[in-house]
Amino acid sequence: MTCVNMGNPHAVIFVDDVDSLDLPVLGPQFEHHPWFPCRTNTEFVQLLDHERARMRVWERGAGETLACGTGACAAAVACALTGRTGRHVRMELRGGNLDIEWNQHSGHVLMTGPARVTFSGVFLLDEQEHE
């Protein structure tokens, strides 16, 4: 496990096959582990080659999500820190691909990829219930 802070906590776990994981079982075990008193996001990463990785993410308080920008950045930094990849990695998530670059000179982590609406809704508030 490689822990990375992107302004929020991330635990990155390298696995052989992200599709075979039972995330509804594994995710909460990491999120609520005593090592993380404020809980953590957990990225499960499968390396494809030196420039590409597949990822599934368990977000604290939300469960499995299709994509997570800070999670992809954390995973790419963890890949580079542990020598598994260079500083530019394409992260393949269920919601789409993100290109992540950890700039050696500035230290900034840059993310490039699409943004898509995956849900919209209306929240109706019954004012009588909240008087």
CSV table of N, CA and C in Angstrom, one decimal:
chain,number,residue,atom,x,y,z
A,1,MET,N,0.9,-1.2,0.0
A,1,MET,CA,0.0,0.0,0.0
A,1,MET,C,0.9,1.2,0.0
A,2,THR,N,0.5,2.2,-0.8
A,2,THR,CA,1.2,3.5,-0.9
A,2,THR,C,0.2,4.6,-0.6
A,3,CYS,N,0.5,5.3,0.4
A,3,CYS,CA,-0.5,6.4,0.8
A,3,CYS,C,0.0,7.7,0.3
A,4,VAL,N,-1.0,8.5,-0.3
A,4,VAL,CA,-0.7,9.7,-0.9
A,4,VAL,C,-1.7,10.7,-0.5
A,5,ASN,N,-1.3,12.0,-0.3
A,5,ASN,CA,-2.3,13.0,0.1
A,5,ASN,C,-2.4,14.0,-1.1
A,6,MET,N,-3.6,14.1,-1.6
A,6,MET,CA,-3.9,15.0,-2.7
A,6,MET,C,-4.8,16.2,-2.2
A,7,GLY,N,-4.7,16.5,-1.0
A,7,GLY,CA,-5.6,17.4,-0.3
A,7,GLY,C,-6.7,16.6,0.4
A,8,ASN,N,-6.8,15.3,0.0
A,8,ASN,CA,-7.6,14.3,0.7
A,8,ASN,C,-6.8,13.0,0.7
A,9,PRO,N,-7.1,12.1,1.6
A,9,PRO,CA,-6.3,10.9,1.8
A,9,PRO,C,-6.6,9.8,0.8
A,10,HIS,N,-5.5,9.2,0.3
A,10,HIS,CA,-5.6,8.1,-0.7
A,10,HIS,C,-4.7,6.9,-0.3
A,11,ALA,N,-5.2,5.7,-0.3
A,11,ALA,CA,-4.4,4.5,-0.2
A,11,ALA,C,-4.4,3.8,-1.5
A,12,VAL,N,-3.3,3.6,-2.1
A,12,VAL,CA,-3.2,3.0,-3.4
A,12,VAL,C,-2.7,1.5,-3.2
A,13,ILE,N,-3.4,0.6,-3.8
A,13,ILE,CA,-3.1,-0.8,-3.6
A,13,ILE,C,-2.9,-1.4,-5.0
A,14,PHE,N,-1.7,-2.0,-5.3
A,14,PHE,CA,-1.4,-2.6,-6.6
A,14,PHE,C,-1.9,-4.0,-6.6
A,15,VAL,N,-2.7,-4.4,-7.6
A,15,VAL,CA,-3.3,-5.7,-7.7
A,15,VAL,C,-3.0,-6.3,-9.1
A,16,ASP,N,-3.2,-7.6,-9.3
A,16,ASP,CA,-3.0,-8.2,-10.6
A,16,ASP,C,-4.1,-8.0,-11.5
A,17,ASP,N,-5.4,-7.9,-11.0
A,17,ASP,CA,-6.6,-7.8,-11.8
A,17,ASP,C,-7.7,-7.1,-11.1
A,18,VAL,N,-7.9,-5.8,-11.6
A,18,VAL,CA,-8.9,-5.0,-10.9
A,18,VAL,C,-10.3,-5.5,-11.1
A,19,ASP,N,-10.6,-6.2,-12.2
A,19,ASP,CA,-11.9,-6.7,-12.4
A,19,ASP,C,-12.3,-7.9,-11.5
A,20,SER,N,-11.4,-8.6,-11.0
A,20,SER,CA,-11.7,-9.7,-10.1
A,20,SER,C,-12.0,-9.3,-8.6
A,21,LEU,N,-11.8,-8.0,-8.3
A,21,LEU,CA,-11.9,-7.6,-6.9
A,21,LEU,C,-13.4,-7.5,-6.5
A,22,ASP,N,-13.7,-7.8,-5.3
A,22,ASP,CA,-15.0,-7.6,-4.7
A,22,ASP,C,-15.0,-6.3,-3.9
A,23,LEU,N,-15.1,-5.2,-4.7
A,23,LEU,CA,-15.0,-3.9,-4.1
A,23,LEU,C,-16.0,-3.6,-3.0
A,24,PRO,N,-17.3,-4.1,-3.1
A,24,PRO,CA,-18.2,-3.8,-1.9
A,24,PRO,C,-17.7,-4.4,-0.6
A,25,VAL,N,-16.9,-5.4,-0.7
A,25,VAL,CA,-16.3,-6.1,0.5
A,25,VAL,C,-15.0,-5.4,0.9
A,26,LEU,N,-14.1,-5.2,-0.1
A,26,LEU,CA,-12.7,-4.7,0.2
A,26,LEU,C,-12.8,-3.2,0.5
A,27,GLY,N,-13.5,-2.4,-0.2
A,27,GLY,CA,-13.5,-1.0,-0.1
A,27,GLY,C,-13.8,-0.5,1.3
A,28,PRO,N,-14.9,-1.0,2.0
A,28,PRO,CA,-15.1,-0.5,3.3
A,28,PRO,C,-14.1,-0.9,4.3
A,29,GLN,N,-13.4,-2.1,4.1
A,29,GLN,CA,-12.3,-2.5,5.0
A,29,GLN,C,-11.2,-1.5,5.0
A,30,PHE,N,-10.8,-1.0,3.9
A,30,PHE,CA,-9.8,0.1,3.9
A,30,PHE,C,-10.4,1.4,4.4
A,31,GLU,N,-11.5,1.8,3.9
A,31,GLU,CA,-12.1,3.1,4.3
A,31,GLU,C,-12.2,3.2,5.8
A,32,HIS,N,-12.6,2.2,6.5
A,32,HIS,CA,-12.8,2.3,7.9
A,32,HIS,C,-11.7,1.6,8.8
A,33,HIS,N,-10.6,1.3,8.2
A,33,HIS,CA,-9.5,0.7,9.0
A,33,HIS,C,-9.0,1.7,10.0
A,34,PRO,N,-8.6,1.2,11.2
A,34,PRO,CA,-8.1,2.1,12.2
A,34,PRO,C,-6.9,3.0,11.8
A,35,TRP,N,-6.1,2.5,10.8
A,35,TRP,CA,-5.0,3.3,10.3
A,35,TRP,C,-5.5,4.7,9.8
A,36,PHE,N,-6.8,4.7,9.4
A,36,PHE,CA,-7.3,5.9,8.8
A,36,PHE,C,-8.4,6.5,9.6
A,37,PRO,N,-8.1,7.2,10.7
A,37,PRO,CA,-9.2,7.7,11.6
A,37,PRO,C,-10.2,8.6,10.9
A,38,CYS,N,-9.8,9.3,9.9
A,38,CYS,CA,-10.7,10.2,9.1
A,38,CYS,C,-11.2,9.5,7.8
A,39,ARG,N,-11.0,8.2,7.8
A,39,ARG,CA,-11.3,7.4,6.6
A,39,ARG,C,-10.4,7.7,5.4
A,40,THR,N,-10.5,6.9,4.4
A,40,THR,CA,-9.6,7.1,3.2
A,40,THR,C,-10.3,6.7,1.9
A,41,ASN,N,-9.9,7.3,0.8
A,41,ASN,CA,-10.2,6.8,-0.5
A,41,ASN,C,-9.2,5.7,-0.8
A,42,THR,N,-9.7,4.7,-1.6
A,42,THR,CA,-8.7,3.6,-1.9
A,42,THR,C,-8.8,3.4,-3.4
A,43,GLU,N,-7.6,3.4,-4.0
A,43,GLU,CA,-7.5,3.1,-5.4
A,43,GLU,C,-6.8,1.7,-5.6
A,44,PHE,N,-7.4,0.9,-6.4
A,44,PHE,CA,-6.9,-0.4,-6.7
A,44,PHE,C,-6.4,-0.4,-8.1
A,45,VAL,N,-5.1,-0.6,-8.3
A,45,VAL,CA,-4.4,-0.3,-9.6
A,45,VAL,C,-3.8,-1.5,-10.2
A,46,GLN,N,-4.1,-1.8,-11.4
A,46,GLN,CA,-3.5,-2.9,-12.2
A,46,GLN,C,-2.6,-2.3,-13.3
A,47,LEU,N,-1.3,-2.6,-13.2
A,47,LEU,CA,-0.3,-2.0,-14.2
A,47,LEU,C,-0.5,-2.8,-15.5
A,48,LEU,N,-0.6,-2.0,-16.6
A,48,LEU,CA,-0.6,-2.6,-18.0
A,48,LEU,C,0.7,-2.6,-18.6
A,49,ASP,N,1.4,-1.5,-18.5
A,49,ASP,CA,2.8,-1.3,-19.0
A,49,ASP,C,3.4,-0.1,-18.2
A,50,HIS,N,4.5,0.4,-18.7
A,50,HIS,CA,5.2,1.5,-18.0
A,50,HIS,C,4.5,2.8,-18.2
A,51,GLU,N,3.5,2.9,-19.0
A,51,GLU,CA,2.8,4.2,-19.2
A,51,GLU,C,1.3,4.1,-19.0
A,52,ARG,N,0.8,2.9,-18.7
A,52,ARG,CA,-0.7,2.7,-18.6
A,52,ARG,C,-1.0,1.8,-17.4
A,53,ALA,N,-2.2,2.2,-16.8
A,53,ALA,CA,-2.7,1.4,-15.7
A,53,ALA,C,-4.2,1.4,-15.7
A,54,ARG,N,-4.8,0.4,-15.2
A,54,ARG,CA,-6.3,0.4,-15.0
A,54,ARG,C,-6.5,0.6,-13.5
A,55,MET,N,-7.7,1.2,-13.2
A,55,MET,CA,-7.9,1.5,-11.8
A,55,MET,C,-9.4,1.4,-11.5
A,56,ARG,N,-9.7,1.0,-10.3
A,56,ARG,CA,-11.0,1.1,-9.7
A,56,ARG,C,-10.9,1.8,-8.4
A,57,VAL,N,-11.9,2.6,-8.0
A,57,VAL,CA,-11.7,3.5,-6.9
A,57,VAL,C,-12.9,3.3,-5.9
A,58,TRP,N,-12.6,3.3,-4.6
A,58,TRP,CA,-13.6,3.3,-3.6
A,58,TRP,C,-13.4,4.6,-2.9
A,59,GLU,N,-14.5,5.5,-3.0
A,59,GLU,CA,-14.4,6.8,-2.4
A,59,GLU,C,-15.1,6.8,-1.0
A,60,ARG,N,-14.4,7.4,-0.1
A,60,ARG,CA,-14.9,7.4,1.3
A,60,ARG,C,-16.3,8.1,1.3
A,61,GLY,N,-17.2,7.5,1.9
A,61,GLY,CA,-18.5,8.1,2.0
A,61,GLY,C,-19.4,7.9,0.8
A,62,ALA,N,-18.9,7.4,-0.3
A,62,ALA,CA,-19.7,7.2,-1.5
A,62,ALA,C,-19.7,5.8,-2.1
A,63,GLY,N,-18.6,5.0,-1.8
A,63,GLY,CA,-18.5,3.7,-2.4
A,63,GLY,C,-17.8,3.7,-3.7
A,64,GLU,N,-18.0,2.7,-4.5
A,64,GLU,CA,-17.3,2.6,-5.8
A,64,GLU,C,-17.9,3.7,-6.7
A,65,THR,N,-17.0,4.4,-7.4
A,65,THR,CA,-17.4,5.4,-8.4
A,65,THR,C,-16.8,5.1,-9.7
A,66,LEU,N,-17.3,5.6,-10.8
A,66,LEU,CA,-16.8,5.4,-12.1
A,66,LEU,C,-15.4,6.0,-12.4
A,67,ALA,N,-15.2,7.1,-11.7
A,67,ALA,CA,-13.9,7.8,-11.9
A,67,ALA,C,-13.7,8.7,-10.7
A,68,CYS,N,-12.4,9.1,-10.5
A,68,CYS,CA,-12.1,10.0,-9.4
A,68,CYS,C,-10.8,10.7,-9.8
A,69,GLY,N,-10.9,12.0,-10.0
A,69,GLY,CA,-9.7,12.8,-10.5
A,69,GLY,C,-8.5,12.8,-9.5
A,70,THR,N,-8.8,13.1,-8.2
A,70,THR,CA,-7.7,13.1,-7.2
A,70,THR,C,-7.2,11.6,-7.0
A,71,GLY,N,-8.1,10.7,-7.2
A,71,GLY,CA,-7.7,9.3,-7.0
A,71,GLY,C,-6.8,8.9,-8.2
A,72,ALA,N,-7.1,9.3,-9.4
A,72,ALA,CA,-6.2,9.0,-10.5
A,72,ALA,C,-4.8,9.7,-10.3
A,73,CYS,N,-4.9,10.9,-9.8
A,73,CYS,CA,-3.6,11.6,-9.6
A,73,CYS,C,-2.8,10.9,-8.5
A,74,ALA,N,-3.5,10.5,-7.4
A,74,ALA,CA,-2.8,9.8,-6.3
A,74,ALA,C,-2.2,8.5,-6.8
A,75,ALA,N,-2.9,7.7,-7.6
A,75,ALA,CA,-2.5,6.5,-8.2
A,75,ALA,C,-1.3,6.7,-9.1
A,76,ALA,N,-1.3,7.7,-9.9
A,76,ALA,CA,-0.2,8.0,-10.8
A,76,ALA,C,1.1,8.3,-10.0
A,77,VAL,N,0.9,9.1,-9.0
A,77,VAL,CA,2.1,9.5,-8.1
A,77,VAL,C,2.6,8.3,-7.4
A,78,ALA,N,1.7,7.4,-6.9
A,78,ALA,CA,2.2,6.2,-6.3
A,78,ALA,C,2.9,5.3,-7.2
A,79,CYS,N,2.4,5.2,-8.5
A,79,CYS,CA,3.1,4.4,-9.5
A,79,CYS,C,4.5,4.9,-9.7
A,80,ALA,N,4.7,6.2,-9.8
A,80,ALA,CA,6.0,6.8,-10.1
A,80,ALA,C,6.9,6.7,-8.8
A,81,LEU,N,6.3,6.9,-7.6
A,81,LEU,CA,7.1,6.8,-6.4
A,81,LEU,C,7.7,5.4,-6.2
A,82,THR,N,7.0,4.4,-6.6
A,82,THR,CA,7.4,3.0,-6.4
A,82,THR,C,8.1,2.5,-7.6
A,83,GLY,N,8.4,3.3,-8.6
A,83,GLY,CA,9.2,2.9,-9.8
A,83,GLY,C,8.4,2.0,-10.7
A,84,ARG,N,7.1,1.9,-10.6
A,84,ARG,CA,6.3,1.1,-11.5
A,84,ARG,C,6.1,1.7,-12.9
A,85,THR,N,6.1,3.1,-12.9
A,85,THR,CA,5.9,3.8,-14.1
A,85,THR,C,6.8,5.1,-14.1
A,86,GLY,N,6.8,5.8,-15.2
A,86,GLY,CA,7.4,7.1,-15.2
A,86,GLY,C,6.4,8.2,-14.6
A,87,ARG,N,6.6,9.4,-14.9
A,87,ARG,CA,5.8,10.5,-14.3
A,87,ARG,C,4.6,10.9,-15.2
A,88,HIS,N,4.4,10.2,-16.3
A,88,HIS,CA,3.3,10.4,-17.2
A,88,HIS,C,2.6,9.1,-17.3
A,89,VAL,N,1.3,9.0,-16.9
A,89,VAL,CA,0.6,7.7,-16.9
A,89,VAL,C,-0.8,7.9,-17.4
A,90,ARG,N,-1.3,7.0,-18.3
A,90,ARG,CA,-2.7,7.0,-18.6
A,90,ARG,C,-3.4,6.1,-17.7
A,91,MET,N,-4.3,6.7,-16.9
A,91,MET,CA,-5.1,5.9,-16.0
A,91,MET,C,-6.4,5.5,-16.6
A,92,GLU,N,-6.7,4.2,-16.8
A,92,GLU,CA,-7.9,3.8,-17.4
A,92,GLU,C,-9.0,3.4,-16.3
A,93,LEU,N,-10.0,4.2,-16.2
A,93,LEU,CA,-11.1,4.0,-15.2
A,93,LEU,C,-12.3,3.6,-15.9
A,94,ARG,N,-13.3,3.1,-15.2
A,94,ARG,CA,-14.5,2.7,-15.8
A,94,ARG,C,-15.3,3.8,-16.4
A,95,GLY,N,-15.1,5.0,-15.9
A,95,GLY,CA,-15.8,6.2,-16.5
A,95,GLY,C,-15.0,6.9,-17.6
A,96,GLY,N,-13.8,6.4,-18.0
A,96,GLY,CA,-13.0,7.0,-19.0
A,96,GLY,C,-11.6,7.1,-18.6
A,97,ASN,N,-10.8,7.5,-19.6
A,97,ASN,CA,-9.3,7.6,-19.4
A,97,ASN,C,-8.9,9.0,-19.0
A,98,LEU,N,-7.9,9.0,-18.1
A,98,LEU,CA,-7.3,10.3,-17.6
A,98,LEU,C,-5.8,10.2,-17.8
A,99,ASP,N,-5.2,11.3,-18.4
A,99,ASP,CA,-3.8,11.3,-18.6
A,99,ASP,C,-3.2,12.2,-17.4
A,100,ILE,N,-2.3,11.6,-16.7
A,100,ILE,CA,-1.8,12.2,-15.5
A,100,ILE,C,-0.3,12.5,-15.7
A,101,GLU,N,0.2,13.7,-15.4
A,101,GLU,CA,1.6,14.0,-15.4
A,101,GLU,C,2.0,14.6,-14.1
A,102,TRP,N,3.0,14.0,-13.5
A,102,TRP,CA,3.6,14.6,-12.3
A,102,TRP,C,4.8,15.3,-12.7
A,103,ASN,N,4.7,16.7,-12.8
A,103,ASN,CA,5.8,17.5,-13.3
A,103,ASN,C,7.0,17.5,-12.4
A,104,GLN,N,8.1,17.1,-12.9
A,104,GLN,CA,9.3,17.0,-12.1
A,104,GLN,C,9.8,18.3,-11.6
A,105,HIS,N,9.7,19.4,-12.3
A,105,HIS,CA,10.3,20.7,-12.0
A,105,HIS,C,9.3,21.4,-11.0
A,106,SER,N,8.0,21.4,-11.3
A,106,SER,CA,7.1,22.2,-10.4
A,106,SER,C,6.6,21.4,-9.2
A,107,GLY,N,6.6,20.0,-9.4
A,107,GLY,CA,6.0,19.2,-8.4
A,107,GLY,C,4.5,19.1,-8.6
A,108,HIS,N,3.9,19.8,-9.5
A,108,HIS,CA,2.4,19.8,-9.7
A,108,HIS,C,2.0,18.5,-10.4
A,109,VAL,N,0.8,18.1,-10.1
A,109,VAL,CA,0.2,16.9,-10.8
A,109,VAL,C,-0.9,17.4,-11.7
A,110,LEU,N,-0.7,17.2,-13.0
A,110,LEU,CA,-1.6,17.7,-14.0
A,110,LEU,C,-2.5,16.6,-14.5
A,111,MET,N,-3.8,16.8,-14.7
A,111,MET,CA,-4.7,15.8,-15.2
A,111,MET,C,-5.4,16.3,-16.4
A,112,THR,N,-5.5,15.5,-17.4
A,112,THR,CA,-6.2,15.8,-18.7
A,112,THR,C,-7.1,14.7,-19.0
A,113,GLY,N,-8.4,15.1,-19.3
A,113,GLY,CA,-9.4,14.1,-19.7
A,113,GLY,C,-10.7,14.7,-19.8
A,114,PRO,N,-11.7,13.9,-20.3
A,114,PRO,CA,-13.0,14.4,-20.5
A,114,PRO,C,-13.8,14.6,-19.2
A,115,ALA,N,-14.8,15.4,-19.2
A,115,ALA,CA,-15.8,15.6,-18.1
A,115,ALA,C,-17.1,15.3,-18.7
A,116,ARG,N,-17.9,14.4,-18.1
A,116,ARG,CA,-19.2,14.1,-18.6
A,116,ARG,C,-20.2,14.1,-17.4
A,117,VAL,N,-21.4,14.5,-17.7
A,117,VAL,CA,-22.5,14.4,-16.7
A,117,VAL,C,-22.9,12.9,-16.7
A,118,THR,N,-22.9,12.3,-15.5
A,118,THR,CA,-23.4,10.9,-15.4
A,118,THR,C,-24.7,10.8,-14.6
A,119,PHE,N,-25.1,11.9,-14.0
A,119,PHE,CA,-26.3,11.9,-13.2
A,119,PHE,C,-26.8,13.4,-13.1
A,120,SER,N,-28.1,13.5,-13.1
A,120,SER,CA,-28.7,14.8,-12.7
A,120,SER,C,-30.0,14.5,-12.0
A,121,GLY,N,-30.4,15.4,-11.2
A,121,GLY,CA,-31.6,15.2,-10.4
A,121,GLY,C,-32.1,16.5,-9.8
A,122,VAL,N,-33.3,16.4,-9.2
A,122,VAL,CA,-33.9,17.5,-8.5
A,122,VAL,C,-34.2,17.1,-7.0
A,123,PHE,N,-33.8,17.9,-6.1
A,123,PHE,CA,-34.0,17.7,-4.7
A,123,PHE,C,-35.2,18.5,-4.3
A,124,LEU,N,-36.3,17.9,-3.9
A,124,LEU,CA,-37.5,18.6,-3.4
A,124,LEU,C,-37.5,18.7,-1.9
A,125,LEU,N,-37.6,19.8,-1.4
A,125,LEU,CA,-37.6,20.1,0.1
A,125,LEU,C,-39.0,20.4,0.5
A,126,ASP,N,-39.5,19.6,1.4
A,126,ASP,CA,-40.9,19.9,1.9
A,126,ASP,C,-40.7,20.8,3.1
A,127,GLU,N,-41.0,22.1,2.9
A,127,GLU,CA,-40.8,23.1,4.0
A,127,GLU,C,-41.5,22.8,5.3
A,128,GLN,N,-42.6,22.1,5.2
A,128,GLN,CA,-43.4,21.8,6.4
A,128,GLN,C,-42.6,20.9,7.3
A,129,GLU,N,-41.8,20.0,6.8
A,129,GLU,CA,-41.0,19.1,7.6
A,129,GLU,C,-39.9,19.8,8.3
A,130,HIS,N,-39.5,21.0,7.9
A,130,HIS,CA,-38.3,21.6,8.4
A,130,HIS,C,-38.7,22.9,9.2
A,131,GLU,N,-39.9,23.1,9.6
A,131,GLU,CA,-40.2,24.3,10.4
A,131,GLU,C,-39.9,24.2,11.8
